XYZ file of C-alpha atoms in Angstrom:
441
model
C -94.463 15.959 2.099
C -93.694 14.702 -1.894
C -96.171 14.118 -4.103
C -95.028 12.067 -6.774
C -97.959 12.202 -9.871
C -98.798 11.768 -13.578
C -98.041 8.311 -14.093
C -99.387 5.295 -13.684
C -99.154 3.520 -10.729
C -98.140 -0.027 -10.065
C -98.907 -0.316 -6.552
C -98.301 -4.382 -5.759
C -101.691 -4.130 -3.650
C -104.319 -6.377 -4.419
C -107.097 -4.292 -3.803
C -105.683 -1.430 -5.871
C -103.273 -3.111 -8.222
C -103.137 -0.459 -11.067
C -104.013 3.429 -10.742
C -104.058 4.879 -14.584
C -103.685 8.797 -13.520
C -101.863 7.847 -10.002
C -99.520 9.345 -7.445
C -97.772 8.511 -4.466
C -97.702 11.168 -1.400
C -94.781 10.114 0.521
C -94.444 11.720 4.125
C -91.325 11.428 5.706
C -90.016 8.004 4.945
C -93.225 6.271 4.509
C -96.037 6.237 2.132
C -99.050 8.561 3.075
C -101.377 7.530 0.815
C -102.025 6.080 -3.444
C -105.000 7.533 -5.429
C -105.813 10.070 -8.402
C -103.403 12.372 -9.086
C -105.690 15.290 -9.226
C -107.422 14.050 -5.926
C -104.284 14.125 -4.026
C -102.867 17.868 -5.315
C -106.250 19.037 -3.696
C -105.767 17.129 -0.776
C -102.353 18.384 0.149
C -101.911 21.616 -1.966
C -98.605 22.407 0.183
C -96.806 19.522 -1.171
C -93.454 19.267 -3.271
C -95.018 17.901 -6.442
C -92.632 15.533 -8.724
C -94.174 15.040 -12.150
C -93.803 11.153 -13.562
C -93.112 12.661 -16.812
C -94.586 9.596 -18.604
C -92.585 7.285 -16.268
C -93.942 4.036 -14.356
C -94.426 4.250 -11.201
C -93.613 1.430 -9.071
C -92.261 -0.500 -5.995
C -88.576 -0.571 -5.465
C -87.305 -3.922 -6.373
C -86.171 -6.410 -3.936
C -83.300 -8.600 -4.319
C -83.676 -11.749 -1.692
C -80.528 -13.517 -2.676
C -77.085 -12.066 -3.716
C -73.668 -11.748 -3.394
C -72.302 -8.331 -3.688
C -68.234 -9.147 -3.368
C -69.101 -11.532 -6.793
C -69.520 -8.152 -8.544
C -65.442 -8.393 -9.806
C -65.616 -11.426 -11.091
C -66.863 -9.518 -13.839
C -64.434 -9.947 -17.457
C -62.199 -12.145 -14.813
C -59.661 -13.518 -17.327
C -59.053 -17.590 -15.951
C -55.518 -19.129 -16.018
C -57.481 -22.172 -17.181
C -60.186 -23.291 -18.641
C -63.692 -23.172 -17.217
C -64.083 -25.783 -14.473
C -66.889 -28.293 -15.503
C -69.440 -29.353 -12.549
C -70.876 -26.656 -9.896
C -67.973 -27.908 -7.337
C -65.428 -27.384 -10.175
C -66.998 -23.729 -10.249
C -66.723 -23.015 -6.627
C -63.564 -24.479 -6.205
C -61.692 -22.958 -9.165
C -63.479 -19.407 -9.009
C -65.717 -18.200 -6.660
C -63.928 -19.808 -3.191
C -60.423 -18.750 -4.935
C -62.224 -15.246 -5.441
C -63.520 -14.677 -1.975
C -59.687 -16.086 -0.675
C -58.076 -12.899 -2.638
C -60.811 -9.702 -1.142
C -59.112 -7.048 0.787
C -60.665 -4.086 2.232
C -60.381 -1.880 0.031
C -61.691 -4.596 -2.465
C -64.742 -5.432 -0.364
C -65.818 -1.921 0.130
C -65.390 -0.643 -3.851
C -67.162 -3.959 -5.465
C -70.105 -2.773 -2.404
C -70.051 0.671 -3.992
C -69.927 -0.864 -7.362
C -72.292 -3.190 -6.716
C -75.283 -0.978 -5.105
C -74.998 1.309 -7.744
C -75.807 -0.906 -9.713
C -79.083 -1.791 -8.083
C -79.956 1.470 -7.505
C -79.560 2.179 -11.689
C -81.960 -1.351 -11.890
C -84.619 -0.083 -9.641
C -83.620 -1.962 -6.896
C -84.196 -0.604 -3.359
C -83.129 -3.925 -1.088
C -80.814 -6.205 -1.348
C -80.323 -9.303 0.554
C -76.880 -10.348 0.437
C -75.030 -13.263 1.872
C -71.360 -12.121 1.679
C -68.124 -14.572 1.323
C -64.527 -13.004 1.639
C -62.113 -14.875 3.478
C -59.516 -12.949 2.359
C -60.935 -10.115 4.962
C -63.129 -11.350 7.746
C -63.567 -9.108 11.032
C -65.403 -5.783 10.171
C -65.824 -6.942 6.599
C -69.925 -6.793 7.067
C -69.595 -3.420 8.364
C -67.354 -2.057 5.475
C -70.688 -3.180 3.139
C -73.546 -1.964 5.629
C -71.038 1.875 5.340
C -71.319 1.847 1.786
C -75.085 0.682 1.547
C -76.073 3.975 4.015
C -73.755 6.260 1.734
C -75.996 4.736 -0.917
C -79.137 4.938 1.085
C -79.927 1.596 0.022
C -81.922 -0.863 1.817
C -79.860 -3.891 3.029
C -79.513 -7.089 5.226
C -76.344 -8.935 5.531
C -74.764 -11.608 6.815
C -71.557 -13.482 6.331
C -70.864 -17.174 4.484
C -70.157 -19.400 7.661
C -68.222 -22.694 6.095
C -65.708 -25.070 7.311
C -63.918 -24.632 3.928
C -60.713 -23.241 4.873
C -60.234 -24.492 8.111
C -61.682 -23.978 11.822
C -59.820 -20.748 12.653
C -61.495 -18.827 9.729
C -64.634 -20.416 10.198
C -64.750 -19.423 13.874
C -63.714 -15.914 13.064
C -66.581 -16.330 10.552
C -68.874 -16.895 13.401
C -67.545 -14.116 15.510
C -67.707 -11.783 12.368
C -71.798 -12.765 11.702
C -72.103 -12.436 15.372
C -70.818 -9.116 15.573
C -72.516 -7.557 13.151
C -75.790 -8.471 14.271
C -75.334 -7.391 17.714
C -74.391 -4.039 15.721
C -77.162 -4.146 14.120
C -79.862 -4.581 16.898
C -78.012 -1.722 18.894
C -78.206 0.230 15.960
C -82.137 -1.094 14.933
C -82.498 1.099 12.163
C -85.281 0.672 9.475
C -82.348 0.665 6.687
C -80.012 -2.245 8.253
C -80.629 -6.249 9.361
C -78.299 -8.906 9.695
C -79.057 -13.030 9.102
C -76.346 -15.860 10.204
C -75.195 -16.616 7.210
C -74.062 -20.314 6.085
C -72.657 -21.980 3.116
C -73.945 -25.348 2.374
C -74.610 -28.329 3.752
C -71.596 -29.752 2.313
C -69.065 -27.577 4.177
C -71.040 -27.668 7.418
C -70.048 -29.805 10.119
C -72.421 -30.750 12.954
C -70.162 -29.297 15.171
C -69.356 -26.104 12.889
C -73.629 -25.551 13.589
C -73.663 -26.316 17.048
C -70.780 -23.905 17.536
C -73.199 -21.598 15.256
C -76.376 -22.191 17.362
C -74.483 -21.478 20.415
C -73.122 -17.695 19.545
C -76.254 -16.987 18.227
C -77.501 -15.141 21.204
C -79.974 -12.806 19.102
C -81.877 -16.076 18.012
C -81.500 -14.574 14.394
C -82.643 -15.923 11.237
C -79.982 -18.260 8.958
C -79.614 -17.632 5.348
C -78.168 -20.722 3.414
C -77.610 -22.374 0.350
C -79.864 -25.120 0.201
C -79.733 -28.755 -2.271
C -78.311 -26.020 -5.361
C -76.037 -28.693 -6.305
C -76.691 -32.060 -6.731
C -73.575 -33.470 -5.579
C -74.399 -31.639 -2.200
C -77.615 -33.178 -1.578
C -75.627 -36.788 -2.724
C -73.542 -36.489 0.166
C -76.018 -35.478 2.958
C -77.709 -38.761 2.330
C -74.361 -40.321 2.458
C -72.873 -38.449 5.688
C -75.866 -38.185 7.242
C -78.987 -40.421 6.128
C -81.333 -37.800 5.097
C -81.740 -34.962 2.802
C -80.219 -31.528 3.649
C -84.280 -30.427 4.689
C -84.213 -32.696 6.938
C -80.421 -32.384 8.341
C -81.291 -28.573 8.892
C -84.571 -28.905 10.255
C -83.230 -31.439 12.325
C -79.996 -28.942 13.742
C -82.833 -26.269 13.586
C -81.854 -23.734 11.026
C -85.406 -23.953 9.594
C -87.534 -21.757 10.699
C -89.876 -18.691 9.781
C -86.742 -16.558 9.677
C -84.810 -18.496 7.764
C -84.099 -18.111 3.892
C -83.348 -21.311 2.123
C -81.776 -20.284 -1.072
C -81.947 -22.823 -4.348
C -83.705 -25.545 -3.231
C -83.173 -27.447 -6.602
C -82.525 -31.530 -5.662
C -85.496 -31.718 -2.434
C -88.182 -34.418 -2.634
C -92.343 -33.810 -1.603
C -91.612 -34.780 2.137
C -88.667 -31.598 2.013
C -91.433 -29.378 0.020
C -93.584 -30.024 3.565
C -90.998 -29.568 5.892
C -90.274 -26.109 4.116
C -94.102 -25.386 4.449
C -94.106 -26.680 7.953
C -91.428 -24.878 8.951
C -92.468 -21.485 7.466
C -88.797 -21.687 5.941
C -88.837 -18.833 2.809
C -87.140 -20.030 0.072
C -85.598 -17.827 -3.074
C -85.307 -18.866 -6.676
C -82.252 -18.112 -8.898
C -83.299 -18.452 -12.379
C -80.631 -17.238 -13.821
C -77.383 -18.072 -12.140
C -79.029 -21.968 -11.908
C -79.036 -22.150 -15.598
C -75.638 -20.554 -15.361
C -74.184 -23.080 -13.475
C -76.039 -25.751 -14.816
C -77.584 -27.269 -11.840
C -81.058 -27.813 -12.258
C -84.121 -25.585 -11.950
C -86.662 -25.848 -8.575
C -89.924 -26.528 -8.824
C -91.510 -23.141 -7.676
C -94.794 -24.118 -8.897
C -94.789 -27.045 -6.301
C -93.467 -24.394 -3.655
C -96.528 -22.048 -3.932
C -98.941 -24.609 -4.569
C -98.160 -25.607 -1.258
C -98.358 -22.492 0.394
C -94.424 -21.927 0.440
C -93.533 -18.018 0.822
C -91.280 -18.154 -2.333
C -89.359 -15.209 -3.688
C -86.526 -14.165 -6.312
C -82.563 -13.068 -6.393
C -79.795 -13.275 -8.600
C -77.064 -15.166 -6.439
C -74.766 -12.391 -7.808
C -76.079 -12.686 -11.910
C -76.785 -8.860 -12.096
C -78.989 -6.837 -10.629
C -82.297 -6.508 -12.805
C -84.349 -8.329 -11.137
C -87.561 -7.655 -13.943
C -84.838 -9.841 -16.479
C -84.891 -12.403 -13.382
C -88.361 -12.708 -13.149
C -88.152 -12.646 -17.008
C -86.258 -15.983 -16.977
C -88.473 -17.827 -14.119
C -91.079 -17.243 -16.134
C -89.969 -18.936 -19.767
C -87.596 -21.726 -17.056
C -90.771 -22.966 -15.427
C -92.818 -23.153 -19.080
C -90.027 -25.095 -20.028
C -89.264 -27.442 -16.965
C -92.989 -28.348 -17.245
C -94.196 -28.302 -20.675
C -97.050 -26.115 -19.794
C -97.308 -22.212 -21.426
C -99.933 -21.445 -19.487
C -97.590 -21.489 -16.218
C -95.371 -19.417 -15.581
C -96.032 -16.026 -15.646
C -98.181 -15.382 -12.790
C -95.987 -17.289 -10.794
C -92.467 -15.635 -11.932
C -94.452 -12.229 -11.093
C -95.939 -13.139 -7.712
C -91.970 -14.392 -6.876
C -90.528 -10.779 -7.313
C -93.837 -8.447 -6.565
C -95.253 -10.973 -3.309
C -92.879 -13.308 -2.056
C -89.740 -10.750 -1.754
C -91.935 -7.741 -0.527
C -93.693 -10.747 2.173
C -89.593 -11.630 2.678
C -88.094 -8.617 3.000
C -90.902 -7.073 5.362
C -90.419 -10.098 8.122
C -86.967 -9.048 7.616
C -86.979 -5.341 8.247
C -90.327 -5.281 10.295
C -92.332 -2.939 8.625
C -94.162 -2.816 5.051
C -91.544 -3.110 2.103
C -92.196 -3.872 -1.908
C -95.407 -2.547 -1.821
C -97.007 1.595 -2.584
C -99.606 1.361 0.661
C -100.175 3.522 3.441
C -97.881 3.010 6.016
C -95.221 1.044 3.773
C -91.469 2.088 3.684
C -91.067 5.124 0.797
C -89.190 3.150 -1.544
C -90.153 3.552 -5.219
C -88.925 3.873 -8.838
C -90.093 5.671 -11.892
C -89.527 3.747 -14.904
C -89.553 5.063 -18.615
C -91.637 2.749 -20.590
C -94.273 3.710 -23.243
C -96.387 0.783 -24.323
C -97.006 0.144 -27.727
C -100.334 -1.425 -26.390
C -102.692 -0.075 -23.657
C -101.671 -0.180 -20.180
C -104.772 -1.577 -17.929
C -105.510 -3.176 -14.572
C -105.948 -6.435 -16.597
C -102.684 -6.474 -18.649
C -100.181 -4.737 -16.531
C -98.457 -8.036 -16.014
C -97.886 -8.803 -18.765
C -96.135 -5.107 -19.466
C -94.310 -5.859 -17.090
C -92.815 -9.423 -18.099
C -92.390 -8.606 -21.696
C -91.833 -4.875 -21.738
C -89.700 -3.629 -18.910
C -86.188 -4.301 -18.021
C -84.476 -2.790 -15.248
C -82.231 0.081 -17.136
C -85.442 1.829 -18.073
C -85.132 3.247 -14.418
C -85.141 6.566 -14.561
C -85.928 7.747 -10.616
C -85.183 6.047 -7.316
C -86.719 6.703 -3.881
C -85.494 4.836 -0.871
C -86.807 5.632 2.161
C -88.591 8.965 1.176
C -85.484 9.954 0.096
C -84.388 10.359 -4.027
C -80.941 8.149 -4.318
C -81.247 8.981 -8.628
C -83.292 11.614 -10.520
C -83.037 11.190 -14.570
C -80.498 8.354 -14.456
C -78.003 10.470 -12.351
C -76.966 9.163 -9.190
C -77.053 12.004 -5.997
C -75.069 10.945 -3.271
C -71.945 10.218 -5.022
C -70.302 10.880 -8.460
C -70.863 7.373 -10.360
C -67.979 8.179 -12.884
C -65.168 8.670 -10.023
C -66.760 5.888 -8.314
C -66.168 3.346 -10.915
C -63.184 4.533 -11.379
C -62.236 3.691 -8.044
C -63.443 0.056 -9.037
C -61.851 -0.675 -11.620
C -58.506 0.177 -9.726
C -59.391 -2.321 -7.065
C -60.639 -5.227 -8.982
C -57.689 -4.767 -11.122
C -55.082 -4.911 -7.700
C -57.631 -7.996 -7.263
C -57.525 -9.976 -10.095
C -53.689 -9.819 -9.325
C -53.668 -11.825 -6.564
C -56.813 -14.338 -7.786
């Protein structure tokens, strides 16, 4: 058993939101108990005991959107000018980018990638991964790296009719695969979606031939109305909106992620609720690509589970949550929205995500939840207290004050220093292969 004391404790709970003098007794790879630190050295005396050291305390961060093989487009130097329009984007980079991964490239940007989120605070991370330069095992080569890691993952790969039917029907087979991998495997660590691109490169037959393989009646994970032009020609192809074209082909569903959701109407807004779709907002790569911002106060007004990711913009999520906060002040001319909202995305919609996901308690300190936590160095200037913490947390904390990471009752970082691999050799290694990369791109 660890105890893990001295600090205050943000515990994501609503009964017990804020413990001043906390700690965390973490047995095995769950959570034991919360309470006073002092209370809970008497109670188990035996314990390992990990002083806070004037850190935070606090759930692991969830990440319910990204793309980890997006990590070397990083200082990418373009042959030509930046593409204007999001199809300009994905054409020019991103599809060109996923064209050119090998291997080797797919399992280093991983590497690169979750350490990353592990130096962020971030504990989960569901991807949706593209690479149609590698296909078959290419899900597996990421779910290797993520358990040398010991980070928390589900995957799934980018089904799309983009570059023609064989690839998209080894796509299938490859999403396929991997899920029946992961049920055989059905570890608490490891989950796998059906992953699809968008509407746009979807063919009716491309999702029947999707439906049809997927024997495990797993969730879908797809980009959703995050372009307008998308959305444009839905109506045209198809007479409806993209809500209603997936409802209709039955992607929806309560296992389903919708990610974007930028250009829907009310009527999609109630098929989402209806449907018990979850849908995830990407502040910042939306403003990035200049498509338009969702309106997530519409979403949880309605009852819509609604949560936060990246879409491959980093990995602090806190800066995410950050940005949904000032996006949705601004989108509706109203200050005094916003913040609660932008928190409840990244501490109750991606803990209520990722636990259908995994099947068990995650984003939350409770007993019974999954052991993943982070210590985070922060002194307030202010006072720290059940009524304000919030607000610390939205305009004080950023993710590279993590100091300490727990995943599954297990420390991945102690003091900044990553333990189950060397960080400097491992970048290294990175920079090698995005740089054999960027050759072919």
């Amino acid at each position: 058993m660890i105890l893990i004391g001295n600090a205050p404790v943000i515990t994501g709970t609503k009964e017990n939101p804020l413990i001043p003098d906390g700690c965390v007794a973490v047995d095995g790879d769950r959570i034991l108990e919360t309470g006073q630190t002092d209370t809970l050295r008497s109670r188990y005396p035996d314990s390992e005991f990990v002083d806070a050291d004037g850190c935070i305390c606090m759930p692991g961060l969830i990440n319910a959107h990204e793309h980890i093989y997006s990590e070397f487009a990083r200082g990418l130097s373009m042959p030509y000018d930046t593409p204007h329009g999001f199809l300009g984007v994905l054409e020019n980079i991103w599809w060109p980018l996923d064209r050119a991964m090998t291997p080797d490239a797919v399992q280093a940007s991983a590497a690169a990638c979750l350490i990353e989120c592990i130096k962020n605070g971030v504990t989960t991370v569901i991807d949706h991964h593209a690479g149609y330069g590698t296909i078959g095992g290419s899900l597996s080569l990421i779910a290797e790296q993520a358990r040398r890691l010991g980070v928390r993952t589900c995957l799934c790969y980018e089904i799309s009719d983009r570059d023609g039917q064989d690839k998209c029907r080894e796509a299938i087979r490859e999403n396929m695969r991997f899920i029946d991998e992961t049920v055989r495997e059905d570890s608490p660590m490891l989950r796998g979606l059906v992953g699809l691109h968008a509407s746009f490169t979807l063919s009716d037959g491309t999702l029947d031939a999707v439906r049809s393989a997927n024997t495990h009646h797993a969730g879908y994970h797809v980009h959703v109305a995050e372009g307008a032009y998308d959305e444009d020609l839905c109506r045209e192809q198809h007479g409806c909106s993209i809500v209603e074209r997936f409802a209709r082909e039955g992607i929806l569903g309560p296992d389903t992620i919708a990610a974007h959701c930028i250009h829907i109407e009310d009527s999609d807004l109630d098929l989402l609720r209806s449907t018990g779709t979850m849908v995830v907002h990407n502040p910042e790569s939306n403003m990035n690509n200049a498509v338009g911002a969702p309106d997530i106060l519409a979403m949880r007004d309605r009852g819509i589970t609604v949560g936060l990711g990246t879409d491959g913009y980093g990995q602090d999520l806190l800066r995410s949550m950050q940005t949904a906060n000032i996006l949705q002040k601004l989108c509706h001319q109203d200050p005094a929205r916003g913040m609660d909202d932008a928190w409840s995305l990244l501490f109750e919609g991606n803990p209520a995500i990722a636990s259908h996901i995994f099947g068990l308690p995650v984003g939350i300190l409770a007993p019974g939840a999954a052991a993943d936590l982070i210590l985070a160095r922060y002194t307030p200037m202010t006072p720290l207290t059940r009524d304000n913490y919030r607000a610390h947390m939205m305009f004080g904390l950023t993710g590279a004050q993590t100091d300490s990471v727990m995943i599954g009752g297990r420390f991945v970082m102690r003091g900044r220093k990553l333990l189950a691999v060397d960080e400097e050799e491992e970048m290294a290694k990175a920079r090698e292969s995005a740089s054999r990369l960027w050759e072919k791109f």
